[in-house]
């Protein structure tokens, strides 16, 4: 590994696996941080102290910060998460009560786009900057500050532009883009006299950048220009763009995605690129400051050798057959367990039990088993459920001789339930369960990943660890992790129609040929042997984190 003396690295994020997590972001923060510690470095992970966090903690310090024109005390708690030193930013106003969840849907509250999370993470960013300053003053300074996605991006802006943090400016700043779809844009300033904090009726203020940080009103046009949203009708802060401008290096989570985002979106070719920030990414690339580093997974945690019964790439056919039988023969008890653990979203249990009661286990055991483990959102499954001719790809696949098991939650759970309700060979487990995810991969022949865009993705890596072959869009990190025809399958197209046709034809052919297991055994072995380890990823990050 990159040979340097041990350094102190701060990882700043809205999520960290094992502490508080909603998606792949948390897995990256945990996996990279753990690998850096294993390599001999010291890592401090800083996240908000959400109500759901159960980490054993003790008081670390109390800070006094300036936010929203007021001086606010902030309690910081410390815990040990595996090898990781963890500092939690506590606030009753921003991470408790109606704000107790990791992310807030402002639309459901009748508020502006990103309004709630923007003010919450603006507060978090100011508190983090003060905490880093506190560490500096107490002889525990960090050597690198690594911020993840727009939620933490304003930490870099504050260090680069705020006079209170000038002593931190020499510290190496790295910003990682995990999901360009969300940028956190809010007005630069309120169009009326801003309401500070909350009124007696519960109405929130703090809706704009200068409401959060009024002392930065002195920034000149040239100083604030790199932080503004270039496509907004009024001056708006774009936190993600600010992170790009204020960091020394910017990473994305795969080399192909790093290239894709230097190109504009092209609806005619069904291509999603820089989402309005392509000019910024072109500039970063030209300056040598944009690097694509493919994510990884915990190879020991996601291992068929840990299942019951275990199997390896030597006896995968027998092992996978046993898991398929165990899964399909015990569906009712599986639902009982999911209900007991509260893993299912409301409203899916009754329909699921009705389908299982009529499920033809014998037929399913003889048919190819396909799985979809995903957030059920437009990014992940739109291609499956969009109208295609007089039907959808999802429904057309379900008319073939196969069984489809779906595990996931998101805003399209209801639509998936509607489309699959008439098909006895489709079971929707609306929710998520880590053990069931592994079981589905161990039992299934193929997993679907028809993403609109995919910065990296980890589901395909997890599936391969169990010999389940991914069938995925040829985008982003899916290109970097799946070797088409060797450890999985990729499809593409120069238009929506062509992409849909190629996806259906590919899956249809795979289902028809699935009975010829020998034809896929070599690919399954290749998939199980594919390397996705965090130590290799950490080796790529170190030259950026360590000057």
Coordinates of C-alpha atoms in Angstrom, one line a residue:
X1 CA 0.0 0.0 0.0
X2 CA 1.0 3.6 -0.6
X3 CA 3.8 4.1 2.0
X4 CA 3.3 7.1 4.3
X5 CA 3.5 7.7 8.0
X6 CA 0.2 7.2 9.8
X7 CA -2.2 10.1 9.3
X8 CA -5.4 11.3 11.0
X9 CA -8.3 11.4 8.5
X10 CA -11.8 12.8 9.1
X11 CA -14.6 11.1 7.2
X12 CA -17.7 13.3 7.2
X13 CA -21.0 12.0 6.0
X14 CA -24.8 11.8 6.6
X15 CA -24.4 8.0 6.9
X16 CA -22.1 5.3 8.1
X17 CA -22.9 1.6 8.0
X18 CA -23.5 0.1 11.4
X19 CA -24.3 3.5 12.8
X20 CA -27.0 5.0 10.6
X21 CA -27.6 4.1 7.0
X22 CA -30.1 4.3 4.2
X23 CA -28.1 3.3 1.1
X24 CA -24.7 2.6 -0.4
X25 CA -23.2 5.9 0.9
X26 CA -23.0 4.4 4.4
X27 CA -21.3 1.2 3.2
X28 CA -18.6 3.2 1.4
X29 CA -17.9 5.4 4.5
X30 CA -17.6 2.4 6.7
X31 CA -15.6 0.1 4.3
X32 CA -13.1 2.8 3.2
X33 CA -12.6 4.0 6.8
X34 CA -12.1 0.5 8.1
X35 CA -9.6 -0.3 5.4
X36 CA -7.6 2.9 6.1
X37 CA -7.4 2.0 9.8
X38 CA -6.2 -1.5 8.9
X39 CA -3.5 0.2 6.8
X40 CA -2.2 1.9 9.8
X41 CA -4.0 5.3 9.7
X42 CA -6.3 6.9 12.3
X43 CA -9.8 7.6 11.1
X44 CA -12.5 9.8 12.8
X45 CA -16.0 9.4 11.4
X46 CA -18.3 12.4 12.0
X47 CA -22.0 12.0 11.5
X48 CA -25.2 13.6 13.0
X49 CA -26.5 12.0 16.2
X50 CA -29.8 10.7 14.8
X51 CA -32.4 9.4 17.2
X52 CA -32.1 5.8 15.8
X53 CA -28.4 5.5 16.6
X54 CA -27.7 2.9 19.3
X55 CA -23.9 3.2 19.5
X56 CA -22.5 3.3 23.0
X57 CA -21.3 6.8 23.5
X58 CA -19.9 9.2 26.1
X59 CA -19.7 13.0 26.1
X60 CA -16.7 14.4 24.2
X61 CA -17.1 18.1 24.2
X62 CA -19.6 21.0 24.0
X63 CA -19.0 23.5 21.3
X64 CA -20.5 27.0 20.8
X65 CA -21.2 27.7 17.2
X66 CA -22.7 30.6 15.2
X67 CA -25.6 29.5 13.1
X68 CA -28.6 31.4 11.8
X69 CA -27.6 34.6 13.5
X70 CA -27.6 33.0 16.9
X71 CA -24.9 31.5 19.2
X72 CA -25.8 27.8 19.8
X73 CA -24.4 25.2 22.1
X74 CA -23.7 21.9 20.4
X75 CA -23.0 18.6 22.3
X76 CA -20.6 16.2 20.7
X77 CA -20.5 12.5 21.7
X78 CA -17.8 9.9 21.1
X79 CA -18.2 6.2 20.4
X80 CA -16.1 3.3 19.1
X81 CA -17.5 1.6 16.0
X82 CA -15.3 -1.4 15.4
X83 CA -11.9 0.2 14.6
X84 CA -13.4 3.6 14.0
X85 CA -13.4 6.6 16.4
X86 CA -16.8 8.1 15.9
X87 CA -18.0 11.6 16.8
X88 CA -21.7 12.4 16.8
X89 CA -23.1 15.9 16.4
X90 CA -26.2 16.2 18.6
X91 CA -29.0 18.7 18.2
X92 CA -32.6 18.5 19.5
X93 CA -33.6 21.1 16.8
X94 CA -32.1 19.3 13.8
X95 CA -31.8 15.6 14.6
X96 CA -34.7 14.9 16.9
X97 CA -38.5 15.2 16.8
X98 CA -39.8 15.7 13.3
X99 CA -36.2 15.7 12.2
X100 CA -35.2 12.4 13.8
X101 CA -34.8 10.5 10.5
X102 CA -31.7 10.6 8.4
X103 CA -33.4 12.3 5.5
X104 CA -36.6 14.4 5.5
X105 CA -39.1 14.5 2.6
X106 CA -39.9 18.2 2.5
X107 CA -42.6 17.6 0.0
X108 CA -44.7 15.6 2.5
X109 CA -44.4 18.5 4.9
X110 CA -45.6 21.0 2.3
X111 CA -42.2 22.7 2.2
X112 CA -39.7 23.7 -0.5
X113 CA -37.4 21.2 -2.3
X114 CA -34.5 20.2 0.0
X115 CA -35.7 22.9 2.5
X116 CA -35.5 20.8 5.6
X117 CA -32.4 18.7 4.8
X118 CA -30.6 21.8 3.5
X119 CA -30.9 23.6 6.9
X120 CA -30.2 20.5 8.9
X121 CA -27.0 19.7 7.0
X122 CA -26.0 23.4 6.9
X123 CA -26.1 23.3 10.7
X124 CA -24.2 20.0 10.7
X125 CA -21.5 21.4 8.4
X126 CA -21.0 24.5 10.6
X127 CA -20.8 22.2 13.7
X128 CA -18.3 19.9 11.9
X129 CA -16.1 22.9 10.9
X130 CA -16.1 24.1 14.6
X131 CA -15.3 20.5 15.7
X132 CA -12.3 20.3 13.4
X133 CA -11.1 23.7 14.7
X134 CA -11.5 22.4 18.2
X135 CA -9.4 19.3 17.4
X136 CA -6.8 21.6 15.9
X137 CA -6.6 23.8 19.0
X138 CA -6.3 20.7 21.2
X139 CA -3.4 19.1 19.4
X140 CA -5.5 16.5 17.7
X141 CA -5.7 18.1 14.2
X142 CA -6.7 16.0 11.2
X143 CA -4.4 15.7 8.2
X144 CA -7.2 15.2 5.7
X145 CA -10.9 16.1 5.5
X146 CA -13.0 13.7 3.3
X147 CA -16.6 14.8 2.8
X148 CA -19.2 12.7 1.1
X149 CA -22.1 14.0 -1.1
X150 CA -23.9 17.3 -0.8
X151 CA -24.9 16.8 2.9
X152 CA -21.3 17.4 4.0
X153 CA -20.1 19.6 1.1
X154 CA -20.5 22.9 2.9
X155 CA -17.8 21.9 5.3
X156 CA -15.3 22.4 2.5
X157 CA -16.9 25.7 1.6
X158 CA -16.7 27.0 5.2
X159 CA -13.1 26.1 5.4
X160 CA -12.3 27.6 2.1
X161 CA -14.3 30.8 2.5
X162 CA -15.1 31.6 6.1
X163 CA -12.6 33.7 8.1
X164 CA -13.2 31.7 11.3
X165 CA -11.6 28.6 9.8
X166 CA -8.6 30.1 8.0
X167 CA -6.2 27.9 10.0
X168 CA -7.8 24.8 8.5
X169 CA -7.3 25.9 4.9
X170 CA -4.0 24.1 4.4
X171 CA -5.6 20.7 5.4
X172 CA -6.1 18.4 2.4
X173 CA -9.8 18.4 1.4
X174 CA -11.3 15.6 -0.7
X175 CA -14.9 15.5 -1.8
X176 CA -16.6 12.3 -3.0
X177 CA -19.7 12.3 -5.3
X178 CA -21.8 9.3 -4.7
X179 CA -25.1 10.5 -6.2
X180 CA -25.2 13.5 -8.5
X181 CA -29.0 13.3 -8.7
X182 CA -29.2 15.2 -5.4
X183 CA -27.4 18.5 -5.1
X184 CA -29.2 20.3 -2.2
X185 CA -29.8 23.6 -4.1
X186 CA -31.4 26.4 -2.1
X187 CA -31.7 30.2 -2.5
X188 CA -28.6 32.2 -1.7
X189 CA -30.7 34.7 0.3
X190 CA -34.3 35.1 1.4
X191 CA -36.4 37.6 -0.6
X192 CA -37.9 38.9 2.6
X193 CA -36.5 39.5 6.1
X194 CA -35.6 36.0 7.1
X195 CA -37.4 34.3 10.0
X196 CA -34.7 33.0 12.4
X197 CA -35.1 29.4 13.6
X198 CA -38.8 28.6 14.3
X199 CA -41.8 30.6 15.1
X200 CA -44.3 29.8 17.9
X201 CA -46.6 28.0 15.4
X202 CA -43.7 25.7 14.4
X203 CA -43.0 27.5 11.1
X204 CA -39.4 27.2 10.1
X205 CA -37.1 29.9 8.9
X206 CA -33.5 29.4 7.8
X207 CA -34.5 28.8 4.2
X208 CA -31.5 30.3 2.4
X209 CA -27.7 30.2 2.5
X210 CA -27.3 33.7 4.1
X211 CA -30.0 32.8 6.7
X212 CA -27.6 30.0 7.8
X213 CA -24.4 31.9 7.5
X214 CA -25.2 35.7 7.5
X215 CA -21.5 36.5 8.1
X216 CA -20.7 35.3 4.5
X217 CA -22.8 38.1 3.0
X218 CA -19.5 39.9 2.5
X219 CA -18.4 37.4 -0.2
X220 CA -17.9 39.2 -3.5
X221 CA -19.4 38.0 -6.8
X222 CA -16.2 36.3 -7.9
X223 CA -15.8 34.6 -4.5
X224 CA -19.3 33.1 -4.4
X225 CA -19.7 32.4 -8.1
X226 CA -18.2 28.8 -8.0
X227 CA -20.7 27.9 -5.3
X228 CA -23.9 29.0 -7.2
X229 CA -26.3 26.9 -9.2
X230 CA -25.7 28.0 -12.8
X231 CA -29.1 26.9 -13.9
X232 CA -31.3 28.5 -11.3
X233 CA -33.5 31.6 -12.1
X234 CA -32.3 33.3 -8.9
X235 CA -29.0 33.2 -7.1
X236 CA -28.9 29.8 -5.4
X237 CA -26.3 27.9 -3.4
X238 CA -25.6 24.5 -4.9
X239 CA -23.9 22.6 -2.0
X240 CA -22.7 19.8 -4.3
X241 CA -21.1 22.3 -6.7
X242 CA -19.6 24.1 -3.7
X243 CA -18.0 20.9 -2.7
X244 CA -16.4 20.4 -6.1
X245 CA -15.0 24.0 -6.1
X246 CA -13.7 24.0 -2.5
X247 CA -12.0 20.6 -2.5
X248 CA -8.4 19.9 -3.6
X249 CA -9.5 16.6 -5.2
X250 CA -12.9 15.2 -6.2
X251 CA -13.6 11.5 -6.5
X252 CA -16.5 9.6 -8.0
X253 CA -17.2 6.0 -7.3
X254 CA -16.1 4.5 -10.6
X255 CA -13.9 5.5 -13.5
X256 CA -16.7 5.1 -16.1
X257 CA -19.0 7.4 -14.1
X258 CA -16.1 9.9 -13.8
X259 CA -16.1 10.0 -17.6
X260 CA -19.9 10.0 -18.0
X261 CA -20.4 13.1 -15.8
X262 CA -18.1 15.2 -18.0
X263 CA -20.8 15.0 -20.7
X264 CA -24.2 16.7 -20.8
X265 CA -27.4 14.7 -20.4
X266 CA -28.7 13.5 -23.8
X267 CA -32.4 12.5 -23.6
X268 CA -32.5 11.5 -27.2
X269 CA -29.9 8.8 -26.5
X270 CA -31.4 8.0 -23.0
X271 CA -28.1 9.2 -21.4
X272 CA -27.7 10.8 -18.0
X273 CA -24.4 12.6 -17.6
X274 CA -23.3 15.6 -15.6
X275 CA -26.8 16.7 -14.5
X276 CA -25.9 20.3 -15.3
X277 CA -22.4 20.2 -13.7
X278 CA -20.6 18.7 -16.7
X279 CA -18.6 21.9 -17.2
X280 CA -17.3 21.8 -13.6
X281 CA -16.3 18.1 -14.1
X282 CA -14.5 18.9 -17.4
X283 CA -12.5 21.6 -15.6
X284 CA -11.7 19.3 -12.7
X285 CA -10.6 16.6 -15.1
X286 CA -8.4 19.0 -17.1
X287 CA -6.7 20.1 -13.9
X288 CA -6.1 16.5 -12.8
X289 CA -8.4 16.8 -9.8
X290 CA -11.2 14.4 -10.8
X291 CA -10.6 10.7 -10.1
X292 CA -12.9 7.7 -10.4
X293 CA -12.3 5.0 -7.9
X294 CA -14.6 1.9 -7.9
X295 CA -16.3 1.1 -4.7
X296 CA -15.9 -2.3 -2.9
X297 CA -17.8 -4.5 -0.5
X298 CA -16.8 -6.4 2.6
X299 CA -15.7 -9.6 1.0
X300 CA -15.8 -11.6 4.3
X301 CA -19.2 -10.4 5.2
X302 CA -20.7 -11.2 1.8
X303 CA -19.4 -14.7 1.4
X304 CA -21.3 -17.9 0.6
X305 CA -18.9 -19.6 3.1
X306 CA -20.8 -18.0 5.9
X307 CA -24.3 -19.3 4.9
X308 CA -26.0 -22.3 6.3
X309 CA -25.3 -24.5 4.5
X310 CA -22.1 -22.9 3.3
X311 CA -20.7 -23.3 -0.2
X312 CA -17.8 -22.2 -2.3
X313 CA -17.0 -21.9 -6.0
X314 CA -16.0 -25.6 -5.9
X315 CA -19.5 -26.9 -4.9
X316 CA -21.6 -23.9 -5.9
X317 CA -24.2 -25.9 -8.0
X318 CA -25.1 -28.2 -5.1
X319 CA -25.0 -25.3 -2.5
X320 CA -27.1 -23.0 -4.6
X321 CA -29.7 -25.8 -5.3
X322 CA -30.1 -26.3 -1.5
X323 CA -30.6 -22.6 -0.9
X324 CA -33.2 -22.4 -3.6
X325 CA -35.1 -25.3 -2.2
X326 CA -34.9 -24.0 1.4
X327 CA -36.1 -20.5 0.3
X328 CA -39.0 -21.6 -1.8
X329 CA -40.2 -24.3 0.6
X330 CA -40.3 -22.0 3.6
X331 CA -41.8 -18.8 2.3
X332 CA -44.5 -18.6 5.0
X333 CA -42.1 -18.8 7.8
X334 CA -39.9 -16.2 6.1
X335 CA -42.8 -13.8 6.1
X336 CA -43.4 -14.5 9.8
X337 CA -39.8 -13.6 10.5
X338 CA -40.0 -10.4 8.4
X339 CA -43.2 -9.3 10.2
X340 CA -41.7 -10.0 13.6
X341 CA -38.6 -7.9 12.8
X342 CA -40.7 -5.2 11.3
X343 CA -38.8 -5.4 8.0
X344 CA -41.8 -5.1 5.7
X345 CA -43.3 -1.8 4.8
X346 CA -47.0 -1.2 5.7
X347 CA -49.6 -2.6 3.4
X348 CA -47.7 -5.5 1.7
X349 CA -48.1 -8.4 4.2
X350 CA -51.7 -9.4 3.3
X351 CA -51.1 -9.6 -0.4
X352 CA -47.9 -11.4 0.0
X353 CA -49.4 -14.1 2.3
X354 CA -52.3 -14.6 -0.2
X355 CA -49.9 -15.2 -3.0
X356 CA -47.7 -17.6 -0.9
X357 CA -50.8 -19.6 0.0
X358 CA -51.4 -20.3 -3.7
X359 CA -47.7 -20.5 -4.7
X360 CA -46.7 -23.5 -6.8
X361 CA -43.5 -24.6 -5.2
X362 CA -42.9 -27.5 -7.4
X363 CA -43.2 -25.4 -10.6
X364 CA -41.0 -22.7 -9.1
X365 CA -38.3 -25.2 -8.2
X366 CA -38.1 -26.3 -11.8
X367 CA -38.1 -22.8 -13.2
X368 CA -35.3 -20.2 -13.4
X369 CA -35.3 -17.9 -10.3
X370 CA -34.8 -14.2 -10.9
X371 CA -34.4 -11.6 -8.1
X372 CA -34.5 -7.9 -7.9
X373 CA -33.0 -6.4 -4.7
X374 CA -33.1 -2.7 -4.9
X375 CA -34.5 0.6 -3.8
X376 CA -37.8 0.8 -5.7
X377 CA -37.2 4.2 -7.3
X378 CA -37.1 5.7 -10.7
X379 CA -33.4 5.5 -11.0
X380 CA -33.3 1.8 -10.3
X381 CA -36.4 0.2 -11.9
X382 CA -38.0 2.7 -14.3
X383 CA -37.0 0.7 -17.3
X384 CA -38.9 -2.3 -15.9
X385 CA -42.2 -0.5 -15.4
X386 CA -42.3 2.1 -18.1
X387 CA -45.0 1.4 -20.8
X388 CA -43.4 -0.6 -23.6
X389 CA -45.8 -1.3 -26.4
X390 CA -49.1 -2.4 -24.7
X391 CA -47.3 -3.7 -21.6
X392 CA -44.2 -3.3 -19.6
X393 CA -40.9 -5.3 -19.6
X394 CA -41.7 -6.5 -16.1
X395 CA -45.1 -8.0 -17.1
X396 CA -43.6 -9.5 -20.3
X397 CA -40.9 -11.3 -18.3
X398 CA -43.5 -12.6 -15.9
X399 CA -45.3 -14.3 -18.8
X400 CA -42.2 -16.5 -19.3
X401 CA -41.3 -19.6 -17.3
X402 CA -39.6 -18.0 -14.4
X403 CA -40.1 -16.9 -10.8
X404 CA -39.4 -13.3 -9.7
X405 CA -38.7 -12.4 -6.1
X406 CA -38.5 -8.7 -5.3
X407 CA -37.0 -7.2 -2.2
X408 CA -36.9 -3.4 -1.7
X409 CA -38.7 -0.3 -0.6
X410 CA -39.2 3.1 -2.1
X411 CA -41.8 5.3 -3.7
X412 CA -42.6 2.7 -6.4
X413 CA -43.5 -0.1 -4.1
X414 CA -47.2 0.5 -4.8
X415 CA -46.6 0.5 -8.6
X416 CA -44.7 -2.8 -8.3
X417 CA -47.5 -4.3 -6.3
X418 CA -50.0 -3.2 -8.9
X419 CA -48.1 -4.6 -11.8
X420 CA -47.3 -8.0 -10.2
X421 CA -50.6 -8.7 -8.5
X422 CA -51.9 -10.8 -11.3
X423 CA -48.8 -12.9 -11.6
X424 CA -48.6 -15.9 -9.2
X425 CA -44.9 -16.3 -10.1
X426 CA -44.0 -12.9 -8.7
X427 CA -43.6 -12.2 -4.9
X428 CA -43.0 -8.7 -3.7
X429 CA -41.2 -8.4 -0.3
X430 CA -41.8 -4.7 0.2
X431 CA -39.1 -3.8 2.7
X432 CA -35.5 -4.8 3.4
X433 CA -33.7 -7.6 5.3
X434 CA -30.0 -8.2 5.2
X435 CA -30.2 -11.9 5.6
X436 CA -32.9 -12.3 3.0
X437 CA -30.8 -10.3 0.6
X438 CA -28.0 -12.9 0.9
X439 CA -30.4 -15.8 0.6
X440 CA -32.0 -14.4 -2.6
X441 CA -28.5 -14.1 -4.2
X442 CA -27.5 -17.6 -3.1
X443 CA -30.7 -19.1 -4.5
X444 CA -31.3 -17.1 -7.7
X445 CA -30.0 -17.6 -11.1
X446 CA -30.0 -13.9 -12.2
X447 CA -30.5 -10.5 -10.5
X448 CA -31.9 -7.5 -12.3
X449 CA -30.2 -4.1 -12.2
X450 CA -31.6 -2.0 -15.1
X451 CA -30.5 1.3 -13.6
X452 CA -31.0 4.6 -15.4
X453 CA -27.6 5.6 -14.2
X454 CA -25.3 4.0 -11.6
X455 CA -22.3 5.8 -10.1
X456 CA -21.0 2.5 -8.9
X457 CA -23.6 0.2 -7.3
X458 CA -22.9 -2.6 -4.9
X459 CA -25.8 -5.0 -5.4
X460 CA -24.1 -6.5 -8.4
X461 CA -20.9 -7.2 -6.4
X462 CA -22.9 -8.8 -3.6
X463 CA -24.8 -11.0 -6.0
X464 CA -21.6 -12.2 -7.6
X465 CA -20.2 -13.3 -4.3
X466 CA -23.0 -15.9 -4.2
X467 CA -22.8 -17.0 -7.8
X468 CA -25.9 -15.0 -8.9
X469 CA -25.3 -13.4 -12.3
X470 CA -26.2 -9.7 -12.6
X471 CA -28.1 -8.5 -15.7
X472 CA -27.4 -4.8 -15.7
X473 CA -27.5 -1.6 -17.7
X474 CA -24.1 -0.7 -19.3
X475 CA -23.7 2.5 -17.3
X476 CA -21.3 3.9 -14.7
X477 CA -19.8 1.5 -12.3
X478 CA -21.7 -1.5 -13.7
X479 CA -19.4 -1.4 -16.7
X480 CA -16.4 -1.3 -14.3
X481 CA -17.5 -4.3 -12.2
X482 CA -19.3 -6.6 -14.7
X483 CA -17.4 -8.3 -17.5
X484 CA -20.1 -9.0 -20.0
X485 CA -20.5 -12.7 -20.6
X486 CA -17.9 -13.6 -18.1
X487 CA -19.3 -12.8 -14.7
X488 CA -22.6 -11.3 -15.6
X489 CA -24.4 -9.5 -18.5
X490 CA -24.7 -6.0 -19.7
X491 CA -27.2 -4.4 -22.1
X492 CA -27.3 -0.9 -23.7
X493 CA -29.0 1.0 -26.4
X494 CA -28.8 4.4 -28.2
X495 CA -32.5 5.1 -27.5
X496 CA -35.1 4.2 -24.9
X497 CA -36.7 1.8 -27.3
X498 CA -33.5 0.1 -28.3
X499 CA -32.4 -0.2 -24.6
X500 CA -35.8 -1.7 -23.7
X501 CA -35.7 -4.2 -26.6
X502 CA -32.1 -5.3 -25.8
X503 CA -32.9 -5.7 -22.1
X504 CA -36.0 -7.8 -22.8
X505 CA -34.3 -9.9 -25.4
X506 CA -31.3 -10.6 -23.2
X507 CA -33.4 -11.6 -20.2
X508 CA -35.7 -13.6 -22.3
X509 CA -32.8 -15.6 -23.8
X510 CA -31.2 -16.1 -20.4
X511 CA -34.5 -17.5 -19.0
X512 CA -34.9 -19.8 -21.9
X513 CA -31.3 -21.1 -21.5
X514 CA -31.2 -21.3 -17.7
X515 CA -31.9 -25.0 -17.6
X516 CA -28.5 -25.6 -19.2
X517 CA -26.8 -25.0 -15.9
X518 CA -23.4 -26.1 -17.3
X519 CA -23.4 -23.2 -19.7
X520 CA -23.5 -20.7 -16.8
X521 CA -21.3 -22.6 -14.2
X522 CA -18.1 -21.1 -15.5
X523 CA -19.6 -17.6 -15.3
X524 CA -20.8 -18.2 -11.7
X525 CA -17.3 -19.4 -10.7
X526 CA -15.8 -16.2 -12.3
X527 CA -18.4 -14.1 -10.4
X528 CA -17.6 -15.6 -7.0
X529 CA -13.9 -15.1 -7.6
X530 CA -14.1 -11.4 -8.7
X531 CA -12.2 -9.2 -6.4
X532 CA -14.0 -6.2 -4.8
X533 CA -12.0 -5.6 -1.6
X534 CA -11.7 -2.4 0.3
X535 CA -7.9 -2.6 0.9
X536 CA -7.4 -2.2 -2.9
X537 CA -9.8 0.8 -2.9
X538 CA -8.0 2.4 0.1
X539 CA -4.7 2.1 -1.7
X540 CA -6.2 4.3 -4.5
X541 CA -7.5 6.9 -2.1
X542 CA -4.4 7.4 0.0
X543 CA -2.4 9.5 -2.5
X544 CA -5.4 12.0 -2.5
X545 CA -5.8 12.0 1.2
X546 CA -2.2 12.3 2.1
X547 CA -0.3 15.3 0.6

